[in-house]
Structure formats: structure tokens, C-alpha cells
Amino acid sequence: MRLLDQLLRLILTAAHQLLKAGWFLRRPRTFGAHALALTPERKLILVKLRYARGWRLPGGGRDAAEDPCEAVLRELREEIGMTDHGPVRLAAEVEQRPGYKRDLASLLIVEDVRYAAPRWSWEVERIVEAPLGDLPGDLAPIARRWIDALRGHF
């Protein structure tokens, strides 16, 4: 299984690099929704994706017309197997340019998240719960910026 995971990481990373090359040429307008998902114990849920380095906030792309709250709940169900949650609120919308895209990232705080982690996922390699005062050292830079910017909101 470990060899399969390593091979899958290699293939998905290469595919992601090809997508970035396409973004360099097209400069698309994209929209995202990402969760600062907190467990009932107030721990932050982070994911490690197979195609990107570092721990990240769960989330992903959404259609321009899709409600960010609905999108982030969909992403939490897909990525971590969310089964229940408490209040959801929009904390910020951030314009950014990752990988040559023009992206509007909606950052939402989702409280009291309960989940049953999937046994295996094409996209998510690992899930971790981290105390807000003791985040992993290999946090992705974008996740660190978002968390630091929103510390006063949660």
C-alpha cells in the first residue's frame, strides 16, 4: 500500500504541475472555499494532499454561482468525511494569485465538526487535528497566512 501511495503522489503531483502550466497560459478566474474546521475540542482540522506539500485547510474550488457555505460543507464531506457540524460563518474573502490563477478564496469558520475519516482517498493522504497553539511545523505557507490573518475570529 505504501508503494501505491508513493506512486499515486508522483502521478498526481505531475498532473497538478501540468494544470499549473495551463493556468500560466490562460490566467483563469477561479473561486475557492476553505474551512477553518474546528472540532468540539477546538482543534483545527488540517489535511495533507497527495499533490501538494504541507498541511492545508480543507477546501477546494467552487463555481462562481455556488454559495461558499455550501461549497465548504461539500468539501468537508468529501475530504474528511464530515458527518456533523455546528455554526458556519464567512470570516474573509481573499484575492490571491496561486499558480497563475486569479482566485477569490472564501475562508469560512466551521465549528463543532465531527467526521469519520475515509479509509483511503485519491486526494487526501492524511488528516490531523492540531491545537491552535501547536500547529505542525510543515504547515503550507498559504494555510499559515490564512490562519494567522483569522486568529481573532475564532
Coordinates of N, CA and C in Angstrom, one line a residue:
M1 N 0.8 -1.2 0.0 CA 0.0 0.0 0.0 C 0.9 1.3 0.0
R2 N 2.0 1.2 0.7 CA 2.9 2.4 0.8 C 3.5 2.7 -0.6
L3 N 3.8 1.7 -1.4 CA 4.4 1.9 -2.7 C 3.3 2.5 -3.6
L4 N 2.1 2.0 -3.5 CA 0.9 2.6 -4.2 C 0.7 4.1 -3.9
D5 N 0.8 4.4 -2.6 CA 0.6 5.8 -2.2 C 1.7 6.7 -2.8
Q6 N 3.0 6.2 -2.8 CA 4.1 7.0 -3.3 C 3.9 7.2 -4.8
L7 N 3.5 6.1 -5.5 CA 3.3 6.2 -7.0 C 2.1 7.2 -7.3
L8 N 1.1 7.1 -6.5 CA -0.1 8.0 -6.7 C 0.3 9.4 -6.4
R9 N 1.1 9.7 -5.4 CA 1.6 11.1 -5.1 C 2.4 11.6 -6.3
L10 N 3.3 10.8 -6.9 CA 4.1 11.2 -8.0 C 3.2 11.5 -9.2
I11 N 2.2 10.7 -9.5 CA 1.3 10.9 -10.7 C 0.5 12.2 -10.5
L12 N -0.1 12.3 -9.3 CA -1.0 13.5 -9.0 C -0.2 14.8 -9.0
T13 N 1.1 14.7 -8.5 CA 1.9 15.9 -8.4 C 2.2 16.3 -9.9
A14 N 2.6 15.4 -10.7 CA 2.8 15.7 -12.1 C 1.6 16.3 -12.8
A15 N 0.4 15.7 -12.6 CA -0.8 16.2 -13.1 C -1.1 17.7 -12.7
H16 N -0.8 17.9 -11.4 CA -1.0 19.3 -10.8 C -0.1 20.3 -11.5
Q17 N 1.2 19.8 -11.8 CA 2.1 20.7 -12.4 C 1.7 21.0 -13.9
L18 N 1.1 20.1 -14.6 CA 0.5 20.3 -15.9 C -0.6 21.3 -15.8
L19 N -1.5 21.2 -14.8 CA -2.6 22.2 -14.7 C -2.0 23.6 -14.5
K20 N -1.0 23.7 -13.7 CA -0.4 25.0 -13.4 C 0.2 25.6 -14.7
A21 N 0.8 24.7 -15.6 CA 1.3 25.2 -16.9 C 0.1 25.8 -17.7
G22 N -1.0 25.1 -17.7 CA -2.2 25.6 -18.4 C -2.7 26.9 -17.8
W23 N -2.6 27.1 -16.5 CA -3.0 28.3 -15.8 C -2.1 29.4 -16.2
F24 N -0.8 29.1 -16.4 CA 0.2 30.2 -16.8 C -0.2 30.8 -18.1
L25 N -0.7 29.9 -19.0 CA -1.1 30.4 -20.3 C -2.5 31.1 -20.3
R26 N -3.5 30.6 -19.6 CA -4.8 31.1 -19.6 C -5.1 32.2 -18.5
R27 N -4.4 32.1 -17.4 CA -4.7 33.0 -16.3 C -6.2 33.1 -15.9
P28 N -6.7 31.9 -15.5 CA -8.2 31.8 -15.3 C -8.6 32.5 -14.0
R29 N -9.9 32.9 -14.0 CA -10.5 33.4 -12.8 C -11.2 32.2 -12.1
T30 N -10.8 32.0 -10.8 CA -11.3 30.9 -10.1 C -11.8 31.3 -8.8
F31 N -12.6 30.4 -8.1 CA -13.2 30.7 -6.8 C -13.0 29.5 -5.9
G32 N -12.7 29.7 -4.7 CA -12.4 28.6 -3.7 C -13.2 28.8 -2.4
A33 N -13.3 27.8 -1.7 CA -13.9 27.8 -0.4 C -13.1 26.9 0.5
H34 N -12.6 27.5 1.6 CA -11.7 26.7 2.5 C -12.2 26.9 4.0
A35 N -12.0 25.8 4.7 CA -12.6 25.8 6.1 C -11.5 25.8 7.2
L36 N -11.7 26.7 8.1 CA -11.0 26.6 9.4 C -12.0 25.8 10.2
A37 N -11.8 24.5 10.1 CA -12.8 23.5 10.7 C -12.3 23.2 12.1
L38 N -13.1 23.4 13.1 CA -12.8 23.2 14.5 C -13.6 22.1 15.0
T39 N -12.9 21.2 15.7 CA -13.6 20.1 16.4 C -14.3 20.6 17.7
P40 N -15.1 19.9 18.3 CA -15.8 20.3 19.5 C -14.7 20.6 20.6
E41 N -13.5 20.0 20.5 CA -12.4 20.3 21.5 C -11.6 21.6 21.0
R42 N -12.1 22.2 20.0 CA -11.4 23.5 19.5 C -10.1 23.2 18.8
K43 N -9.9 22.0 18.3 CA -8.7 21.7 17.5 C -9.0 21.9 16.0
L44 N -7.9 22.4 15.3 CA -8.1 22.7 13.9 C -7.8 21.5 13.1
I45 N -8.7 21.2 12.1 CA -8.5 20.0 11.3 C -7.7 20.5 10.0
L46 N -6.7 19.7 9.8 CA -5.8 20.0 8.6 C -5.7 18.7 7.8
V47 N -5.4 18.9 6.5 CA -5.3 17.8 5.6 C -3.9 17.9 4.8
K48 N -3.4 16.8 4.5 CA -2.2 16.7 3.7 C -2.6 16.1 2.4
L49 N -2.5 16.9 1.3 CA -2.9 16.4 0.0 C -1.8 15.7 -0.7
R50 N -2.2 14.7 -1.6 CA -1.2 13.9 -2.2 C -0.3 14.7 -3.2
Y51 N -0.9 15.8 -3.8 CA -0.2 16.5 -4.9 C 0.4 17.9 -4.4
A52 N 0.4 18.2 -3.2 CA 0.9 19.5 -2.7 C 1.6 19.3 -1.4
R53 N 2.6 20.1 -1.1 CA 3.3 19.9 0.1 C 2.7 20.7 1.3
G54 N 2.9 20.2 2.5 CA 2.5 20.8 3.7 C 1.0 20.6 4.1
W55 N 0.7 20.8 5.4 CA -0.6 20.7 5.9 C -1.4 21.9 5.4
R56 N -2.7 21.6 5.1 CA -3.5 22.7 4.5 C -4.9 22.7 5.1
L57 N -5.6 23.7 4.9 CA -7.0 23.8 5.3 C -7.9 23.0 4.3
P58 N -8.8 22.2 4.8 CA -9.7 21.5 3.9 C -10.5 22.5 3.0
G59 N -10.7 22.1 1.8 CA -11.4 23.0 0.9 C -11.0 22.8 -0.5
G60 N -11.5 23.6 -1.4 CA -11.3 23.5 -2.8 C -12.0 24.4 -3.7
G61 N -12.1 24.1 -4.9 CA -12.8 25.0 -5.9 C -14.3 25.0 -5.8
R62 N -14.8 26.1 -6.3 CA -16.3 26.1 -6.4 C -16.7 26.9 -7.6
D63 N -17.9 26.8 -8.1 CA -18.4 27.6 -9.2 C -18.7 29.0 -8.7
A64 N -18.6 29.9 -9.6 CA -18.8 31.3 -9.3 C -20.2 31.5 -8.6
A65 N -21.2 30.8 -9.1 CA -22.5 31.0 -8.5 C -22.8 30.1 -7.3
E66 N -21.9 29.2 -6.9 CA -22.1 28.4 -5.8 C -21.9 29.1 -4.5
D67 N -22.8 29.0 -3.5 CA -22.7 29.6 -2.2 C -21.4 29.1 -1.5
P68 N -20.5 30.0 -1.0 CA -19.3 29.5 -0.3 C -19.6 28.5 0.9
C69 N -20.7 28.8 1.6 CA -21.0 27.9 2.7 C -21.3 26.5 2.3
E70 N -22.1 26.4 1.2 CA -22.5 25.1 0.7 C -21.2 24.4 0.1
A71 N -20.4 25.2 -0.5 CA -19.2 24.6 -1.1 C -18.2 24.1 -0.1
V72 N -18.0 24.8 1.0 CA -17.1 24.4 2.0 C -17.6 23.1 2.8
L73 N -18.9 23.1 3.0 CA -19.5 21.9 3.6 C -19.4 20.7 2.7
R74 N -19.6 20.9 1.4 CA -19.4 19.8 0.4 C -17.9 19.3 0.5
E75 N -17.0 20.2 0.5 CA -15.6 19.9 0.5 C -15.2 19.1 1.8
L76 N -15.8 19.5 2.9 CA -15.5 18.8 4.2 C -16.1 17.4 4.2
R77 N -17.2 17.2 3.6 CA -17.8 15.9 3.4 C -16.9 15.0 2.6
E78 N -16.4 15.6 1.4 CA -15.6 14.8 0.5 C -14.2 14.5 1.1
E79 N -13.6 15.5 1.7 CA -12.2 15.4 2.1 C -11.9 14.7 3.4
I80 N -12.8 15.0 4.4 CA -12.5 14.4 5.7 C -13.7 13.5 6.2
G81 N -14.7 13.4 5.4 CA -15.9 12.5 5.8 C -16.7 13.2 6.9
M82 N -16.9 14.5 6.8 CA -17.7 15.2 7.9 C -19.1 14.6 8.0
T83 N -19.5 14.4 9.2 CA -20.8 13.8 9.5 C -21.7 14.8 10.2
D84 N -21.2 15.8 10.8 CA -22.0 16.8 11.5 C -21.2 18.0 11.8
H85 N -21.8 19.1 12.0 CA -21.1 20.4 12.2 C -22.1 21.4 13.0
G86 N -21.5 22.4 13.6 CA -22.2 23.4 14.2 C -22.3 24.7 13.3
P87 N -22.2 25.8 13.9 CA -22.3 27.1 13.1 C -21.2 27.2 12.0
V88 N -21.6 27.8 10.9 CA -20.7 28.1 9.8 C -20.8 29.6 9.5
R89 N -19.7 30.3 9.4 CA -19.7 31.7 9.1 C -18.5 32.1 8.2
L90 N -18.8 33.0 7.3 CA -17.8 33.5 6.5 C -16.9 34.5 7.3
A91 N -15.6 34.2 7.3 CA -14.6 35.0 8.0 C -13.9 36.0 7.2
A92 N -13.7 35.7 5.9 CA -13.0 36.6 5.0 C -13.0 36.1 3.6
E93 N -12.9 37.0 2.6 CA -12.7 36.7 1.2 C -11.3 37.3 0.8
V94 N -10.5 36.5 0.2 CA -9.1 36.9 -0.1 C -8.8 36.8 -1.5
E95 N -8.4 37.8 -2.2 CA -7.9 37.8 -3.6 C -6.5 37.3 -3.5
Q96 N -6.2 36.3 -4.4 CA -4.8 35.8 -4.4 C -4.5 35.3 -5.8
R97 N -3.2 35.0 -6.0 CA -2.8 34.5 -7.4 C -1.9 33.3 -7.2
P98 N -2.5 32.2 -6.8 CA -1.7 31.0 -6.7 C -1.6 30.3 -8.0
G99 N -0.4 29.8 -8.3 CA -0.2 29.0 -9.6 C -0.8 29.7 -10.8
Y100 N -0.6 31.1 -10.9 CA -1.0 31.9 -12.0 C -2.5 32.0 -12.2
K101 N -3.3 31.6 -11.3 CA -4.8 31.9 -11.3 C -5.1 33.2 -10.6
R102 N -6.2 33.8 -11.0 CA -6.8 34.9 -10.2 C -7.9 34.3 -9.4
D103 N -7.7 34.1 -8.1 CA -8.5 33.3 -7.3 C -9.1 34.2 -6.2
L104 N -10.4 34.0 -5.9 CA -11.1 34.6 -4.8 C -11.4 33.4 -3.8
A105 N -10.7 33.4 -2.7 CA -10.8 32.4 -1.7 C -11.7 32.8 -0.6
S106 N -12.8 32.1 -0.4 CA -13.7 32.4 0.7 C -13.2 31.5 1.9
L107 N -12.9 32.2 3.0 CA -12.5 31.4 4.2 C -13.6 31.4 5.2
L108 N -14.0 30.2 5.6 CA -15.1 30.0 6.5 C -14.7 29.3 7.7
I109 N -15.3 29.7 8.8 CA -15.1 29.0 10.1 C -16.3 28.1 10.3
V110 N -15.9 26.8 10.5 CA -17.0 25.8 10.7 C -16.7 25.1 12.1
E111 N -17.6 25.3 13.0 CA -17.4 24.9 14.4 C -18.0 23.5 14.6
D112 N -17.5 22.9 15.7 CA -18.0 21.6 16.1 C -18.1 20.5 15.0
V113 N -17.1 20.4 14.3 CA -17.0 19.4 13.2 C -16.7 18.0 13.7
R114 N -17.6 17.1 13.3 CA -17.4 15.7 13.6 C -17.2 15.0 12.3
Y115 N -16.4 14.0 12.3 CA -16.1 13.3 11.0 C -15.7 11.9 11.2
A116 N -15.8 11.1 10.2 CA -15.3 9.8 10.1 C -14.4 9.7 8.9
A117 N -13.1 9.8 9.2 CA -12.1 9.9 8.1 C -12.2 8.7 7.2
P118 N -12.2 9.0 5.9 CA -12.3 7.9 4.9 C -11.1 6.9 5.1
R119 N -11.3 5.7 4.8 CA -10.1 4.7 4.9 C -9.0 5.1 3.9
W120 N -9.5 5.6 2.7 CA -8.5 5.9 1.7 C -9.1 6.9 0.7
S121 N -8.3 7.8 0.2 CA -8.8 8.9 -0.7 C -7.7 9.1 -1.8
W122 N -8.2 9.4 -3.0 CA -7.3 9.8 -4.1 C -6.6 11.1 -3.8
E123 N -7.3 12.0 -3.1 CA -6.8 13.4 -2.9 C -6.1 13.6 -1.6
V124 N -6.7 13.1 -0.5 CA -6.2 13.4 0.8 C -5.4 12.2 1.3
E125 N -4.1 12.5 1.7 CA -3.2 11.4 2.2 C -3.4 11.2 3.7
R126 N -3.5 12.4 4.4 CA -3.7 12.3 5.9 C -4.5 13.4 6.4
I127 N -5.1 13.2 7.6 CA -5.9 14.2 8.3 C -5.3 14.3 9.7
V128 N -5.2 15.5 10.2 CA -4.7 15.7 11.6 C -5.6 16.7 12.3
E129 N -5.7 16.6 13.6 CA -6.3 17.6 14.5 C -5.2 18.3 15.3
A130 N -5.1 19.6 15.2 CA -3.9 20.3 15.8 C -4.5 21.4 16.8
P131 N -3.9 21.5 18.0 CA -4.3 22.6 18.8 C -3.9 23.9 18.2
L132 N -4.7 24.9 18.3 CA -4.4 26.2 17.6 C -3.0 26.8 18.1
G133 N -2.6 26.5 19.2 CA -1.3 27.0 19.7 C -0.1 26.1 19.4
D134 N -0.4 25.0 18.7 CA 0.7 24.0 18.4 C 0.4 23.4 17.1
L135 N 0.5 24.2 16.0 CA 0.3 23.7 14.7 C 1.5 23.0 14.1
P136 N 1.4 22.1 13.2 CA 2.5 21.4 12.6 C 3.5 22.4 12.0
G137 N 4.8 22.0 12.1 CA 5.9 22.8 11.5 C 5.8 22.9 10.0
D138 N 5.3 21.8 9.4 CA 5.3 21.8 7.9 C 3.9 22.3 7.4
L139 N 3.4 23.3 8.0 CA 2.2 23.9 7.5 C 2.4 24.6 6.2
A140 N 1.6 24.5 5.2 CA 1.8 25.1 3.9 C 1.7 26.6 4.1
P141 N 2.6 27.4 3.5 CA 2.6 28.9 3.7 C 1.3 29.6 3.5
I142 N 0.5 29.1 2.6 CA -0.8 29.8 2.4 C -1.7 29.5 3.6
A143 N -1.7 28.3 4.1 CA -2.5 27.9 5.3 C -2.1 28.8 6.5
R144 N -0.8 28.9 6.6 CA -0.2 29.7 7.8 C -0.7 31.2 7.7
R145 N -0.7 31.8 6.5 CA -1.1 33.1 6.3 C -2.6 33.3 6.6
W146 N -3.4 32.3 6.2 CA -4.9 32.4 6.4 C -5.1 32.3 7.9
I147 N -4.5 31.3 8.5 CA -4.8 31.1 10.0 C -4.3 32.3 10.8
D148 N -3.2 32.8 10.5 CA -2.7 34.0 11.2 C -3.6 35.2 11.0
A149 N -4.1 35.4 9.8 CA -5.0 36.5 9.5 C -6.3 36.4 10.2
L150 N -6.7 35.2 10.5 CA -8.1 35.0 11.1 C -8.1 34.6 12.6
R151 N -6.9 34.6 13.2 CA -6.8 34.2 14.6 C -7.9 34.9 15.5
G152 N -8.1 36.2 15.3 CA -9.1 36.9 16.1 C -10.5 36.5 15.9
H153 N -10.8 35.7 14.9 CA -12.2 35.4 14.5 C -12.6 34.1 15.1
F154 N -11.7 33.3 15.7 CA -12.1 32.1 16.3 C -11.4 32.0 17.6

